[in-house]
mmCIF file of C-alpha atoms in Angstrom:
data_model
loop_
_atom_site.group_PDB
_atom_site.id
_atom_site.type_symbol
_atom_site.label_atom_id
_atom_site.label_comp_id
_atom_site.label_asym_id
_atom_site.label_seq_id
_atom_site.Cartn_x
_atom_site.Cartn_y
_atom_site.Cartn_z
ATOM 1 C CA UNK A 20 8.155 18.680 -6.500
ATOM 2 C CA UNK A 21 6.176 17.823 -3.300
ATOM 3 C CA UNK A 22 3.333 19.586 -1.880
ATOM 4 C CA UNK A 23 4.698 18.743 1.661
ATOM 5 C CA UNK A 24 7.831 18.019 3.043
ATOM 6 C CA UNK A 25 8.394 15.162 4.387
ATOM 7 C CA UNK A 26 9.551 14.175 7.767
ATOM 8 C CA UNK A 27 12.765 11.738 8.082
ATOM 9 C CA UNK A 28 12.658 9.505 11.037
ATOM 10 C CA UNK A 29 15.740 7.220 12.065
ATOM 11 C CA UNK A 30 16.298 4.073 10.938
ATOM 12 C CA UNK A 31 14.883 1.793 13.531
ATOM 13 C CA UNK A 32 12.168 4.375 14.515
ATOM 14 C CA UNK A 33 9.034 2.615 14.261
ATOM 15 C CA UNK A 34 6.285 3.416 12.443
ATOM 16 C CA UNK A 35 3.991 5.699 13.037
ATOM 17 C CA UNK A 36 0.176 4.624 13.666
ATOM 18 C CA UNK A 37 -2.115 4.491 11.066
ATOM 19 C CA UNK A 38 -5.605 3.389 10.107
ATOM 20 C CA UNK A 39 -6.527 3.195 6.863
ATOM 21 C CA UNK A 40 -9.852 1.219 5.066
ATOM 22 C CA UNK A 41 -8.404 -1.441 2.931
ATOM 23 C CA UNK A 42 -9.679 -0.731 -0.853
ATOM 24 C CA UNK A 43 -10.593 -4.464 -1.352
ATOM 25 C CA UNK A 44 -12.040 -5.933 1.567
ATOM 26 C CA UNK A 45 -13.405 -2.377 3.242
ATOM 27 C CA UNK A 46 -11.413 -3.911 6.767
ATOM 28 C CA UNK A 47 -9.307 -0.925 8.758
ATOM 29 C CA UNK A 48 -5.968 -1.742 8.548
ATOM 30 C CA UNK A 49 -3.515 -0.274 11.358
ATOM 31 C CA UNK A 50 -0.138 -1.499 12.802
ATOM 32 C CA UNK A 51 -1.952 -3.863 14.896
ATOM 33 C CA UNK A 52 -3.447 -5.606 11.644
ATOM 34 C CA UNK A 53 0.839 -6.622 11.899
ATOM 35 C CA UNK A 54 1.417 -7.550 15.006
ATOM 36 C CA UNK A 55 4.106 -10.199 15.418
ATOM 37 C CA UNK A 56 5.422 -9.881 12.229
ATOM 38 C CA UNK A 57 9.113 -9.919 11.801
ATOM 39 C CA UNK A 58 8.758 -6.887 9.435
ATOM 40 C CA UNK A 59 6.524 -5.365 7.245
ATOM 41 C CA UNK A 60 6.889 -3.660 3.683
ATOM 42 C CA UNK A 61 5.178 -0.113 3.178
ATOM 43 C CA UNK A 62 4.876 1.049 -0.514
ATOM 44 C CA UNK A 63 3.153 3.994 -1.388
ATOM 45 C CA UNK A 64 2.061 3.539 -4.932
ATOM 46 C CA UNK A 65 -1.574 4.484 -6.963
ATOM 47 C CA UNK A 66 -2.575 3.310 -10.178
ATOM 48 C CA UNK A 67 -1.774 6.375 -12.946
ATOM 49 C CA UNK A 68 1.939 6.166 -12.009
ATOM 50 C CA UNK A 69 4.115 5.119 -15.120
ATOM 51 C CA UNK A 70 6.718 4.083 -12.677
ATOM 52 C CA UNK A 71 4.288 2.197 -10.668
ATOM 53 C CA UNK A 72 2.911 0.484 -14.324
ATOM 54 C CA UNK A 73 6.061 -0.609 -14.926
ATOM 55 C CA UNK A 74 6.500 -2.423 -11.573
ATOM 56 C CA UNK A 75 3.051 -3.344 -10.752
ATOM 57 C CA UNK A 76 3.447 -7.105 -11.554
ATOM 58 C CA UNK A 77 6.656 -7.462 -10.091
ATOM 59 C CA UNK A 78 4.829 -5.800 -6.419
ATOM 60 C CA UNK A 79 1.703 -8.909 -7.029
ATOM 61 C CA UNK A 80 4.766 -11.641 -6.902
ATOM 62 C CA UNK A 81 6.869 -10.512 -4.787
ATOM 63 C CA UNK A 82 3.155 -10.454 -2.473
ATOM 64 C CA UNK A 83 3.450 -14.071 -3.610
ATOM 65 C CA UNK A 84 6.686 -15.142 -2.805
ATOM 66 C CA UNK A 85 6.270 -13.915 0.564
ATOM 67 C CA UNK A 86 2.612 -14.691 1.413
ATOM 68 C CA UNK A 87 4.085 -17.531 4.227
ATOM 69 C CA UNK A 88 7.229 -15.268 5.022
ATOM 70 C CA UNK A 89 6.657 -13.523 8.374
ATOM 71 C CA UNK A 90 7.072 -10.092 6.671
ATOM 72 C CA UNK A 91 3.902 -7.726 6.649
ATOM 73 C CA UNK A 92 2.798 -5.887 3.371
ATOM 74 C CA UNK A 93 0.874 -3.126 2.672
ATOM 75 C CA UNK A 94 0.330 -0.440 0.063
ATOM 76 C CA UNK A 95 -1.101 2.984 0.620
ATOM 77 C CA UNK A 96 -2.450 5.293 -2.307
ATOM 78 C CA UNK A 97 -2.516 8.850 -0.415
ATOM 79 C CA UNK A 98 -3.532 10.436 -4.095
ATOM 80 C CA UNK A 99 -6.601 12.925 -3.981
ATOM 81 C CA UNK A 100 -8.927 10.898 -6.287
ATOM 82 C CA UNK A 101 -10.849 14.561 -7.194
ATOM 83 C CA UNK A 102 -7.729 15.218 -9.113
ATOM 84 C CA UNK A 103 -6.732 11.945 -9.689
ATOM 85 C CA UNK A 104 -9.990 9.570 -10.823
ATOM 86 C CA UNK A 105 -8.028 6.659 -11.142
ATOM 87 C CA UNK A 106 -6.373 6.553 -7.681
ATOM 88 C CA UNK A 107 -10.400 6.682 -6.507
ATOM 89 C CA UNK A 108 -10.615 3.406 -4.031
ATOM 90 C CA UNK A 109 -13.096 1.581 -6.645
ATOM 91 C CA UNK A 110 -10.155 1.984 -9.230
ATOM 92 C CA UNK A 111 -7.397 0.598 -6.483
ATOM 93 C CA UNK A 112 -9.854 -1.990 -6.124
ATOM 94 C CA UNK A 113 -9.815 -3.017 -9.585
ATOM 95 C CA UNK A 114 -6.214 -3.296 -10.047
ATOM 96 C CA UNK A 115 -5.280 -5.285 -6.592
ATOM 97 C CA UNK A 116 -7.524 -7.773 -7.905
ATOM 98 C CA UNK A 117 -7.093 -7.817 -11.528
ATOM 99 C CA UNK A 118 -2.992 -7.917 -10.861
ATOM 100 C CA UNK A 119 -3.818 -10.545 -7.869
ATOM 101 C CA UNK A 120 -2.272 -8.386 -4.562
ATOM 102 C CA UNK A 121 -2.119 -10.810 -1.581
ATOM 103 C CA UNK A 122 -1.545 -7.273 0.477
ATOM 104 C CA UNK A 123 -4.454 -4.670 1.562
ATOM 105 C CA UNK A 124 -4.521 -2.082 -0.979
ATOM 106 C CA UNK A 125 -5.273 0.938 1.414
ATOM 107 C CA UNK A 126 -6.579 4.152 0.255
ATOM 108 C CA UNK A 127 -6.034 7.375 2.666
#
């Protein structure tokens, strides 16, 4: 069960703002980091997930197959890394690269 509730928004609302350090390349990523794309893709995932595991390499293609699509990705790990040591940034890090993620891998 969740913490916090969570807000529902209307489809067609757009997104709220956000600015977030990318876990790989250390660059703020924001909306703006977007602009002009037709869409864009926001998964919330972190690395001790069994759910995420299981999907993982399917998220690093799919980043593939759409890497000249005009569709924005990003992934956002909002896990506390005190409780959860393998959603730190350096460990988000690790696995965007070993698993090849064409997306920032933001940590928040």
């Amino acid at each position: 069960m969740a913490l916090v509730n969570s807000t529902m928004l209307s489809l067609g609302t757009k997104a709220p703002e956000f600015q977030l350090p990318d876990a790989v390349s250390g660059e703020t990523i924001s909306l703006d980091t977007f602009a002009g794309k037709q869409g864009l893709l926001v998964m919330f995932i972190c690395r001790h997930c069994p759910f995420v595991k299981h999907v993982q390499g399917e998220l690093a293609k799919l980043g593939k197959d759409y890497a000249d699509a005009n569709i924005g990705m990003v992934a956002i790990s909002a896990n506390d890394a005190d409780n959860y040591p393998d959603d730190a940034p350096d460990k988000l890090k690790e696995m965007a690269q070993e698993l090849g993620f064409t997306f920032p891998f933001c940590h928040d």
